[in-house]
PDB file of C-alpha atoms and ligand atoms in Angstrom:
ATOM      1  CA  UNK A  42      69.151-146.405 -57.664  1.00 51.00           C
ATOM      2  CA  UNK A  43      69.419-142.880 -56.793  1.00 44.00           C
ATOM      3  CA  UNK A  44      72.476-143.282 -54.233  1.00 45.00           C
ATOM      4  CA  UNK A  45      75.774-143.881 -55.912  1.00 50.00           C
ATOM      5  CA  UNK A  46      78.278-146.850 -55.626  1.00 64.00           C
ATOM      6  CA  UNK A  47      78.235-150.082 -53.827  1.00 68.00           C
ATOM      7  CA  UNK A  48      79.172-148.129 -50.448  1.00 70.00           C
ATOM      8  CA  UNK A  49      75.691-146.365 -50.211  1.00 92.00           C
ATOM      9  CA  UNK A  50      74.004-149.379 -51.546  1.00 96.00           C
ATOM     10  CA  UNK A  51      75.206-151.536 -48.432  1.00 97.00           C
ATOM     11  CA  UNK A  52      74.441-148.628 -46.186  1.00 98.00           C
ATOM     12  CA  UNK A  53      70.747-149.083 -47.293  1.00 98.00           C
ATOM     13  CA  UNK A  54      70.860-152.767 -46.365  1.00 98.00           C
ATOM     14  CA  UNK A  55      69.898-153.822 -42.671  1.00 98.00           C
ATOM     15  CA  UNK A  56      70.923-157.621 -42.027  1.00 98.00           C
ATOM     16  CA  UNK A  57      68.295-159.136 -39.338  1.00 98.00           C
ATOM     17  CA  UNK A  58      70.307-160.942 -36.841  1.00 98.00           C
ATOM     18  CA  UNK A  59      67.602-163.124 -35.476  1.00 98.00           C
ATOM     19  CA  UNK A  60      69.536-165.202 -33.345  1.00 98.00           C
ATOM     20  CA  UNK A  61      69.390-166.571 -29.808  1.00 98.00           C
ATOM     21  CA  UNK A  62      72.843-165.846 -28.588  1.00 98.00           C
ATOM     22  CA  UNK A  63      75.909-163.837 -29.695  1.00 98.00           C
ATOM     23  CA  UNK A  64      78.179-166.514 -30.703  1.00 98.00           C
ATOM     24  CA  UNK A  65      76.204-167.368 -33.582  1.00 98.00           C
ATOM     25  CA  UNK A  66      75.300-163.632 -34.588  1.00 98.00           C
ATOM     26  CA  UNK A  67      78.877-162.899 -34.666  1.00 98.00           C
ATOM     27  CA  UNK A  68      80.012-165.679 -36.653  1.00 98.00           C
ATOM     28  CA  UNK A  69      77.722-163.938 -39.280  1.00 98.00           C
ATOM     29  CA  UNK A  70      79.037-160.503 -38.270  1.00 98.00           C
ATOM     30  CA  UNK A  71      82.585-161.453 -38.731  1.00 98.00           C
ATOM     31  CA  UNK A  72      81.952-162.956 -42.191  1.00 98.00           C
ATOM     32  CA  UNK A  73      80.529-159.566 -43.262  1.00 98.00           C
ATOM     33  CA  UNK A  74      83.716-157.338 -41.776  1.00 97.00           C
ATOM     34  CA  UNK A  75      84.160-154.201 -43.599  1.00 96.00           C
ATOM     35  CA  UNK A  76      81.027-154.118 -45.587  1.00 97.00           C
ATOM     36  CA  UNK A  77      79.042-150.597 -44.318  1.00 97.00           C
ATOM     37  CA  UNK A  78      75.810-152.589 -43.761  1.00 98.00           C
ATOM     38  CA  UNK A  79      73.472-152.015 -41.030  1.00 98.00           C
ATOM     39  CA  UNK A  80      72.618-154.759 -38.264  1.00 98.00           C
ATOM     40  CA  UNK A  81      69.181-155.035 -37.097  1.00 98.00           C
ATOM     41  CA  UNK A  82      68.929-156.476 -33.387  1.00 98.00           C
ATOM     42  CA  UNK A  83      65.799-157.758 -32.319  1.00 98.00           C
ATOM     43  CA  UNK A  84      64.103-158.812 -28.992  1.00 98.00           C
ATOM     44  CA  UNK A  85      65.282-162.143 -29.082  1.00 98.00           C
ATOM     45  CA  UNK A  86      69.148-161.159 -29.278  1.00 98.00           C
ATOM     46  CA  UNK A  87      68.905-158.239 -27.335  1.00 98.00           C
ATOM     47  CA  UNK A  88      66.951-160.122 -24.426  1.00 98.00           C
ATOM     48  CA  UNK A  89      69.858-162.617 -24.386  1.00 98.00           C
ATOM     49  CA  UNK A  90      72.764-160.559 -24.975  1.00 98.00           C
ATOM     50  CA  UNK A  91      71.753-157.086 -24.103  1.00 96.00           C
ATOM     51  CA  UNK A  92      73.719-153.988 -24.579  1.00 98.00           C
ATOM     52  CA  UNK A  93      77.092-155.495 -24.763  1.00 98.00           C
ATOM     53  CA  UNK A  94      76.217-157.083 -27.969  1.00 98.00           C
ATOM     54  CA  UNK A  95      75.279-153.842 -29.431  1.00 98.00           C
ATOM     55  CA  UNK A  96      78.235-152.040 -28.463  1.00 98.00           C
ATOM     56  CA  UNK A  97      80.304-154.720 -30.187  1.00 98.00           C
ATOM     57  CA  UNK A  98      78.553-154.071 -33.545  1.00 98.00           C
ATOM     58  CA  UNK A  99      79.264-150.233 -32.950  1.00 98.00           C
ATOM     59  CA  UNK A 100      82.870-150.853 -32.385  1.00 97.00           C
ATOM     60  CA  UNK A 101      83.046-153.124 -35.545  1.00 97.00           C
ATOM     61  CA  UNK A 102      81.742-150.059 -37.297  1.00 97.00           C
ATOM     62  CA  UNK A 103      78.143-151.095 -37.948  1.00 98.00           C
ATOM     63  CA  UNK A 104      75.251-148.900 -37.658  1.00 98.00           C
ATOM     64  CA  UNK A 105      72.705-150.700 -35.527  1.00 98.00           C
ATOM     65  CA  UNK A 106      68.708-150.781 -35.947  1.00 98.00           C
ATOM     66  CA  UNK A 107      67.231-151.721 -32.439  1.00 98.00           C
ATOM     67  CA  UNK A 108      64.086-153.509 -33.235  1.00 98.00           C
ATOM     68  CA  UNK A 109      62.436-153.800 -30.116  1.00 98.00           C
ATOM     69  CA  UNK A 110      58.993-152.122 -30.703  1.00 98.00           C
ATOM     70  CA  UNK A 111      58.754-150.131 -27.606  1.00 98.00           C
ATOM     71  CA  UNK A 112      55.175-149.664 -26.320  1.00 98.00           C
ATOM     72  CA  UNK A 113      54.378-148.360 -22.755  1.00 98.00           C
ATOM     73  CA  UNK A 114      53.208-145.437 -21.022  1.00 98.00           C
ATOM     74  CA  UNK A 115      54.819-142.112 -22.290  1.00 99.00           C
ATOM     75  CA  UNK A 116      57.154-141.750 -19.285  1.00 98.00           C
ATOM     76  CA  UNK A 117      58.397-145.353 -19.436  1.00 99.00           C
ATOM     77  CA  UNK A 118      58.736-144.899 -23.197  1.00 99.00           C
ATOM     78  CA  UNK A 119      60.863-141.900 -22.518  1.00 99.00           C
ATOM     79  CA  UNK A 120      63.185-143.085 -20.253  1.00 99.00           C
ATOM     80  CA  UNK A 121      63.733-146.416 -22.283  1.00 98.00           C
ATOM     81  CA  UNK A 122      64.307-144.147 -25.462  1.00 98.00           C
ATOM     82  CA  UNK A 123      66.820-142.142 -23.312  1.00 98.00           C
ATOM     83  CA  UNK A 124      68.674-145.428 -22.766  1.00 98.00           C
ATOM     84  CA  UNK A 125      68.857-146.766 -26.093  1.00 98.00           C
ATOM     85  CA  UNK A 126      69.911-143.730 -27.305  1.00 98.00           C
ATOM     86  CA  UNK A 127      72.778-143.578 -24.729  1.00 98.00           C
ATOM     87  CA  UNK A 128      73.636-147.005 -25.891  1.00 98.00           C
ATOM     88  CA  UNK A 129      74.224-145.859 -29.229  1.00 98.00           C
ATOM     89  CA  UNK A 130      71.281-147.206 -31.482  1.00 98.00           C
ATOM     90  CA  UNK A 131      71.506-145.355 -34.784  1.00 98.00           C
ATOM     91  CA  UNK A 132      67.614-146.217 -35.138  1.00 98.00           C
ATOM     92  CA  UNK A 133      64.822-147.820 -33.057  1.00 98.00           C
ATOM     93  CA  UNK A 134      61.143-148.314 -33.332  1.00 98.00           C
ATOM     94  CA  UNK A 135      58.259-147.520 -31.084  1.00 98.00           C
ATOM     95  CA  UNK A 136      54.413-148.849 -31.834  1.00 98.00           C
ATOM     96  CA  UNK A 137      52.333-146.346 -32.997  1.00 98.00           C
ATOM     97  CA  UNK A 138      49.280-147.670 -31.286  1.00 98.00           C
ATOM     98  CA  UNK A 139      51.005-146.121 -28.361  1.00 98.00           C
ATOM     99  CA  UNK A 140      49.684-142.963 -29.333  1.00 98.00           C
ATOM    100  CA  UNK A 141      51.063-139.300 -29.993  1.00 98.00           C
ATOM    101  CA  UNK A 142      51.803-138.474 -26.493  1.00 99.00           C
ATOM    102  CA  UNK A 143      53.955-141.812 -26.113  1.00 99.00           C
ATOM    103  CA  UNK A 144      55.811-141.071 -29.358  1.00 99.00           C
ATOM    104  CA  UNK A 145      56.569-137.562 -28.406  1.00 98.00           C
ATOM    105  CA  UNK A 146      57.816-138.905 -25.267  1.00 99.00           C
ATOM    106  CA  UNK A 147      60.189-141.019 -27.222  1.00 99.00           C
ATOM    107  CA  UNK A 148      61.495-138.131 -28.899  1.00 98.00           C
ATOM    108  CA  UNK A 149      62.164-136.374 -25.864  1.00 98.00           C
ATOM    109  CA  UNK A 150      64.099-139.184 -24.521  1.00 98.00           C
ATOM    110  CA  UNK A 151      66.250-139.431 -27.581  1.00 98.00           C
ATOM    111  CA  UNK A 152      67.036-135.717 -27.239  1.00 98.00           C
ATOM    112  CA  UNK A 153      67.873-136.443 -23.494  1.00 98.00           C
ATOM    113  CA  UNK A 154      69.888-139.264 -24.163  1.00 98.00           C
ATOM    114  CA  UNK A 155      72.070-137.855 -27.261  1.00 98.00           C
ATOM    115  CA  UNK A 156      73.296-134.964 -24.761  1.00 97.00           C
ATOM    116  CA  UNK A 157      74.073-132.677 -27.811  1.00 96.00           C
ATOM    117  CA  UNK A 158      75.625-135.683 -30.004  1.00 96.00           C
ATOM    118  CA  UNK A 159      73.636-137.280 -33.281  1.00 96.00           C
ATOM    119  CA  UNK A 160      70.025-138.018 -32.954  1.00 98.00           C
ATOM    120  CA  UNK A 161      68.895-142.090 -33.537  1.00 98.00           C
ATOM    121  CA  UNK A 162      66.156-141.977 -36.092  1.00 98.00           C
ATOM    122  CA  UNK A 163      62.902-143.137 -34.407  1.00 98.00           C
ATOM    123  CA  UNK A 164      60.415-144.991 -36.529  1.00 98.00           C
ATOM    124  CA  UNK A 165      56.975-146.371 -35.744  1.00 98.00           C
ATOM    125  CA  UNK A 166      55.670-150.080 -36.266  1.00 98.00           C
ATOM    126  CA  UNK A 167      52.111-149.137 -37.724  1.00 96.00           C
ATOM    127  CA  UNK A 168      49.927-152.312 -37.911  1.00 93.00           C
ATOM    128  CA  UNK A 169      51.820-155.488 -37.838  1.00 92.00           C
ATOM    129  CA  UNK A 170      51.865-157.623 -40.843  1.00 89.00           C
ATOM    130  CA  UNK A 171      50.451-160.725 -39.038  1.00 91.00           C
ATOM    131  CA  UNK A 172      47.252-158.893 -38.215  1.00 93.00           C
ATOM    132  CA  UNK A 173      44.712-160.232 -40.600  1.00 93.00           C
ATOM    133  CA  UNK A 174      41.404-158.117 -41.267  1.00 95.00           C
ATOM    134  CA  UNK A 175      39.263-160.164 -39.171  1.00 96.00           C
ATOM    135  CA  UNK A 176      41.684-159.830 -36.222  1.00 95.00           C
ATOM    136  CA  UNK A 177      41.825-155.835 -36.709  1.00 96.00           C
ATOM    137  CA  UNK A 178      38.018-155.431 -36.624  1.00 96.00           C
ATOM    138  CA  UNK A 179      36.945-158.392 -34.641  1.00 97.00           C
ATOM    139  CA  UNK A 180      39.875-158.858 -31.908  1.00 97.00           C
ATOM    140  CA  UNK A 181      41.355-155.509 -31.743  1.00 96.00           C
ATOM    141  CA  UNK A 182      38.360-153.666 -32.438  1.00 97.00           C
ATOM    142  CA  UNK A 183      39.555-151.145 -35.195  1.00 96.00           C
ATOM    143  CA  UNK A 184      37.106-150.695 -38.062  1.00 97.00           C
ATOM    144  CA  UNK A 185      38.124-150.209 -41.656  1.00 96.00           C
ATOM    145  CA  UNK A 186      41.017-151.895 -43.797  1.00 95.00           C
ATOM    146  CA  UNK A 187      44.586-152.892 -42.464  1.00 94.00           C
ATOM    147  CA  UNK A 188      45.638-150.876 -45.380  1.00 94.00           C
ATOM    148  CA  UNK A 189      43.999-147.528 -44.045  1.00 96.00           C
ATOM    149  CA  UNK A 190      45.098-148.190 -40.431  1.00 96.00           C
ATOM    150  CA  UNK A 191      48.705-148.446 -41.752  1.00 96.00           C
ATOM    151  CA  UNK A 192      48.381-145.041 -43.349  1.00 97.00           C
ATOM    152  CA  UNK A 193      46.645-143.412 -40.304  1.00 98.00           C
ATOM    153  CA  UNK A 194      49.409-144.934 -37.600  1.00 98.00           C
ATOM    154  CA  UNK A 195      52.029-143.578 -40.168  1.00 98.00           C
ATOM    155  CA  UNK A 196      50.674-140.225 -40.307  1.00 98.00           C
ATOM    156  CA  UNK A 197      50.186-140.060 -36.750  1.00 98.00           C
ATOM    157  CA  UNK A 198      53.709-140.971 -36.456  1.00 98.00           C
ATOM    158  CA  UNK A 199      54.651-138.269 -38.601  1.00 98.00           C
ATOM    159  CA  UNK A 200      52.702-135.510 -36.748  1.00 98.00           C
ATOM    160  CA  UNK A 201      54.493-136.755 -33.546  1.00 98.00           C
ATOM    161  CA  UNK A 202      57.686-135.936 -34.469  1.00 98.00           C
ATOM    162  CA  UNK A 203      59.268-139.578 -35.976  1.00 98.00           C
ATOM    163  CA  UNK A 204      60.991-140.013 -38.866  1.00 98.00           C
ATOM    164  CA  UNK A 205      59.390-143.069 -40.761  1.00 98.00           C
ATOM    165  CA  UNK A 206      57.859-146.641 -40.237  1.00 98.00           C
ATOM    166  CA  UNK A 207      58.418-150.138 -40.594  1.00 98.00           C
ATOM    167  CA  UNK A 208      56.154-151.679 -43.657  1.00 95.00           C
ATOM    168  CA  UNK A 209      56.039-153.527 -46.427  1.00 93.00           C
ATOM    169  CA  UNK A 210      57.649-152.253 -49.389  1.00 93.00           C
ATOM    170  CA  UNK A 211      54.166-153.026 -51.081  1.00 92.00           C
ATOM    171  CA  UNK A 212      52.902-150.335 -49.143  1.00 93.00           C
ATOM    172  CA  UNK A 213      55.745-147.947 -50.005  1.00 95.00           C
ATOM    173  CA  UNK A 214      53.773-145.953 -52.501  1.00 95.00           C
ATOM    174  CA  UNK A 215      50.844-145.288 -50.466  1.00 96.00           C
ATOM    175  CA  UNK A 216      52.835-144.472 -47.823  1.00 97.00           C
ATOM    176  CA  UNK A 217      55.155-141.927 -49.391  1.00 97.00           C
ATOM    177  CA  UNK A 218      52.129-140.363 -50.884  1.00 97.00           C
ATOM    178  CA  UNK A 219      50.432-139.871 -47.604  1.00 98.00           C
ATOM    179  CA  UNK A 220      53.686-138.985 -45.271  1.00 98.00           C
ATOM    180  CA  UNK A 221      56.037-137.614 -47.901  1.00 97.00           C
ATOM    181  CA  UNK A 222      59.120-138.521 -49.717  1.00 95.00           C
ATOM    182  CA  UNK A 223      61.240-137.664 -46.819  1.00 97.00           C
ATOM    183  CA  UNK A 224      59.269-140.236 -44.794  1.00 98.00           C
ATOM    184  CA  UNK A 225      61.800-142.905 -44.184  1.00 98.00           C
ATOM    185  CA  UNK A 226      60.738-146.583 -45.015  1.00 98.00           C
ATOM    186  CA  UNK A 227      62.308-149.559 -43.570  1.00 98.00           C
ATOM    187  CA  UNK A 228      61.026-152.802 -45.578  1.00 97.00           C
ATOM    188  CA  UNK A 229      61.217-156.201 -44.727  1.00 97.00           C
ATOM    189  CA  UNK A 230      59.713-159.320 -46.683  1.00 95.00           C
ATOM    190  CA  UNK A 231      62.791-159.089 -49.347  1.00 97.00           C
ATOM    191  CA  UNK A 232      63.801-161.844 -51.224  1.00 97.00           C
ATOM    192  CA  UNK A 233      66.586-161.966 -54.336  1.00 95.00           C
ATOM    193  CA  UNK A 234      65.210-163.540 -57.371  1.00 90.00           C
ATOM    194  CA  UNK A 235      65.394-167.374 -56.865  1.00 89.00           C
ATOM    195  CA  UNK A 236      66.050-167.460 -53.019  1.00 91.00           C
ATOM    196  CA  UNK A 237      63.819-169.303 -50.503  1.00 92.00           C
ATOM    197  CA  UNK A 238      60.530-167.632 -49.398  1.00 93.00           C
ATOM    198  CA  UNK A 239      60.971-169.197 -45.989  1.00 93.00           C
ATOM    199  CA  UNK A 240      57.926-167.963 -44.002  1.00 90.00           C
ATOM    200  CA  UNK A 241      57.472-164.866 -46.071  1.00 88.00           C
ATOM    201  CA  UNK A 242      54.500-164.541 -48.317  1.00 85.00           C
ATOM    202  CA  UNK A 243      54.242-161.098 -50.039  1.00 83.00           C
ATOM    203  CA  UNK A 244      57.960-160.347 -51.112  1.00 92.00           C
ATOM    204  CA  UNK A 245      59.524-158.158 -53.363  1.00 96.00           C
ATOM    205  CA  UNK A 246      63.233-158.288 -54.776  1.00 97.00           C
ATOM    206  CA  UNK A 247      65.806-155.718 -53.277  1.00 97.00           C
ATOM    207  CA  UNK A 248      65.605-153.702 -56.777  1.00 97.00           C
ATOM    208  CA  UNK A 249      61.934-153.951 -56.727  1.00 97.00           C
ATOM    209  CA  UNK A 250      61.892-152.600 -53.162  1.00 97.00           C
ATOM    210  CA  UNK A 251      64.227-149.588 -53.893  1.00 96.00           C
ATOM    211  CA  UNK A 252      61.959-148.768 -57.071  1.00 95.00           C
ATOM    212  CA  UNK A 253      59.067-148.822 -55.021  1.00 95.00           C
ATOM    213  CA  UNK A 254      60.403-146.163 -52.561  1.00 96.00           C
ATOM    214  CA  UNK A 255      62.012-148.047 -49.741  1.00 97.00           C
ATOM    215  CA  UNK A 256      64.884-146.364 -47.961  1.00 97.00           C
ATOM    216  CA  UNK A 257      66.041-149.443 -46.055  1.00 98.00           C
ATOM    217  CA  UNK A 258      65.849-153.141 -47.024  1.00 98.00           C
ATOM    218  CA  UNK A 259      65.767-155.562 -43.828  1.00 98.00           C
ATOM    219  CA  UNK A 260      67.009-158.633 -45.077  1.00 98.00           C
ATOM    220  CA  UNK A 261      67.474-162.080 -43.055  1.00 98.00           C
ATOM    221  CA  UNK A 262      68.093-165.169 -44.151  1.00 97.00           C
ATOM    222  CA  UNK A 263      69.056-164.784 -47.543  1.00 98.00           C
ATOM    223  CA  UNK A 264      72.070-163.439 -46.237  1.00 98.00           C
ATOM    224  CA  UNK A 265      72.308-165.538 -42.924  1.00 98.00           C
ATOM    225  CA  UNK A 266      71.526-168.529 -43.847  1.00 98.00           C
ATOM    226  CA  UNK A 267      73.169-168.445 -47.154  1.00 97.00           C
ATOM    227  CA  UNK A 268      76.195-171.090 -47.594  1.00 97.00           C
ATOM    228  CA  UNK A 269      78.525-167.475 -48.345  1.00 98.00           C
ATOM    229  CA  UNK A 270      76.694-164.773 -46.391  1.00 98.00           C
ATOM    230  CA  UNK A 271      79.406-162.499 -47.871  1.00 98.00           C
ATOM    231  CA  UNK A 272      78.949-163.457 -51.254  1.00 98.00           C
ATOM    232  CA  UNK A 273      75.068-163.323 -50.835  1.00 98.00           C
ATOM    233  CA  UNK A 274      75.245-159.505 -49.537  1.00 98.00           C
ATOM    234  CA  UNK A 275      77.744-158.724 -52.101  1.00 97.00           C
ATOM    235  CA  UNK A 276      75.445-160.060 -54.993  1.00 97.00           C
ATOM    236  CA  UNK A 277      72.623-157.940 -53.519  1.00 97.00           C
ATOM    237  CA  UNK A 278      74.597-154.938 -53.555  1.00 97.00           C
ATOM    238  CA  UNK A 279      75.558-155.414 -56.947  1.00 96.00           C
ATOM    239  CA  UNK A 280      72.092-155.854 -57.962  1.00 94.00           C
ATOM    240  CA  UNK A 281      71.142-152.584 -56.519  1.00 95.00           C
ATOM    241  CA  UNK A 282      73.976-150.578 -57.832  1.00 93.00           C
ATOM    242  CA  UNK A 283      72.729-151.783 -61.600  1.00 90.00           C
ATOM    243  CA  UNK A 284      69.156-151.190 -60.764  1.00 85.00           C
TER     244      UNK A 284
HETATM  245  O1  C5P B  97      64.910-163.637 -42.620  1.00 79.52           O
HETATM  246  P1  C5P B  97      64.085-162.685 -43.201  1.00 79.52           P
HETATM  247  O2  C5P B  97      64.589-161.678 -44.350  1.00 79.52           O
HETATM  248  O3  C5P B  97      62.373-162.964 -43.695  1.00 79.52           O
HETATM  249  O4  C5P B  97      63.741-161.497 -41.701  1.00 79.52           O
HETATM  250  C1  C5P B  97      62.936-160.630 -42.110  1.00 79.52           C
HETATM  251  C2  C5P B  97      63.229-159.652 -40.652  1.00 79.52           C
HETATM  252  O5  C5P B  97      62.108-158.481 -40.696  1.00 79.52           O
HETATM  253  C3  C5P B  97      63.140-160.546 -39.245  1.00 79.52           C
HETATM  254  O6  C5P B  97      63.565-159.938 -38.421  1.00 79.52           O
HETATM  255  C4  C5P B  97      61.444-160.297 -39.052  1.00 79.52           C
HETATM  256  O7  C5P B  97      61.139-160.218 -37.621  1.00 79.52           O
HETATM  257  C5  C5P B  97      61.329-158.747 -39.610  1.00 79.52           C
HETATM  258  N1  C5P B  97      59.861-158.332 -39.900  1.00 79.52           N
HETATM  259  C6  C5P B  97      59.421-159.037 -40.790  1.00 79.52           C
HETATM  260  N2  C5P B  97      57.897-158.778 -41.423  1.00 79.52           N
HETATM  261  C7  C5P B  97      57.621-157.638 -40.576  1.00 79.52           C
HETATM  262  C8  C5P B  97      57.930-156.983 -39.774  1.00 79.52           C
HETATM  263  C9  C5P B  97      59.220-157.233 -39.327  1.00 79.52           C
HETATM  264  O8  C5P B  97      59.972-160.146 -41.566  1.00 79.52           O
HETATM  265  N3  C5P B  97      56.236-157.360 -40.966  1.00 79.52           N
END
């Protein structure tokens, strides 16, 4: 990998805390104490436990990706972005389908919320990976291929001032080509060799994802459902350091 050492490898892993309540999530977080990985908090956990849980993660020294996929009129997203920035999120996301005015409003909210301090990274959701070609064309009414839509949304996000997108690592090559190497790619669908696929279908190993151009790897169950989450994370870090 390009970055050096185990610390920086861990800093590229975002552990997906897909839990209904704080207790179970904290059981895992405690087991990862001292490892400088990010924590990803999505809608399920945030709507149950709210800002207090995010503060707990921050107090424990983790960076937090708040995966709330904001999508509303610009004024509302500006306010939401201000609030999540004040809360201390280090990264959050918005739907590119909300359009450039909405994404620019999110960036304004970030500046307001940061009050001169560090700005969180704002990334876009392009086309959800659950969208089939048929759904895109027939239900949503967007012509063309899913891959073209992903690239178009990513370019719109970049033009609106966002730092990157959530995407499959399989799309990393075309996205870096379309948006430049500095455009941040956050990629789920990662499975260490030999681990269960769960409900993922197109997966890459952590090392393959980094080699493909991913900047951050979102990894949930291979760590959180492991009998020893700390050993699972440490072995992924080791794989990255030696790749
Ligand atoms: O447990 P697992 O590693 O499959 O978790 C992946 C995480 O990434 C989950 O939080 C899931 O919601 C998220 N995600 C995904 N695929 C996408 C977008 C997000 O798996 N296309």
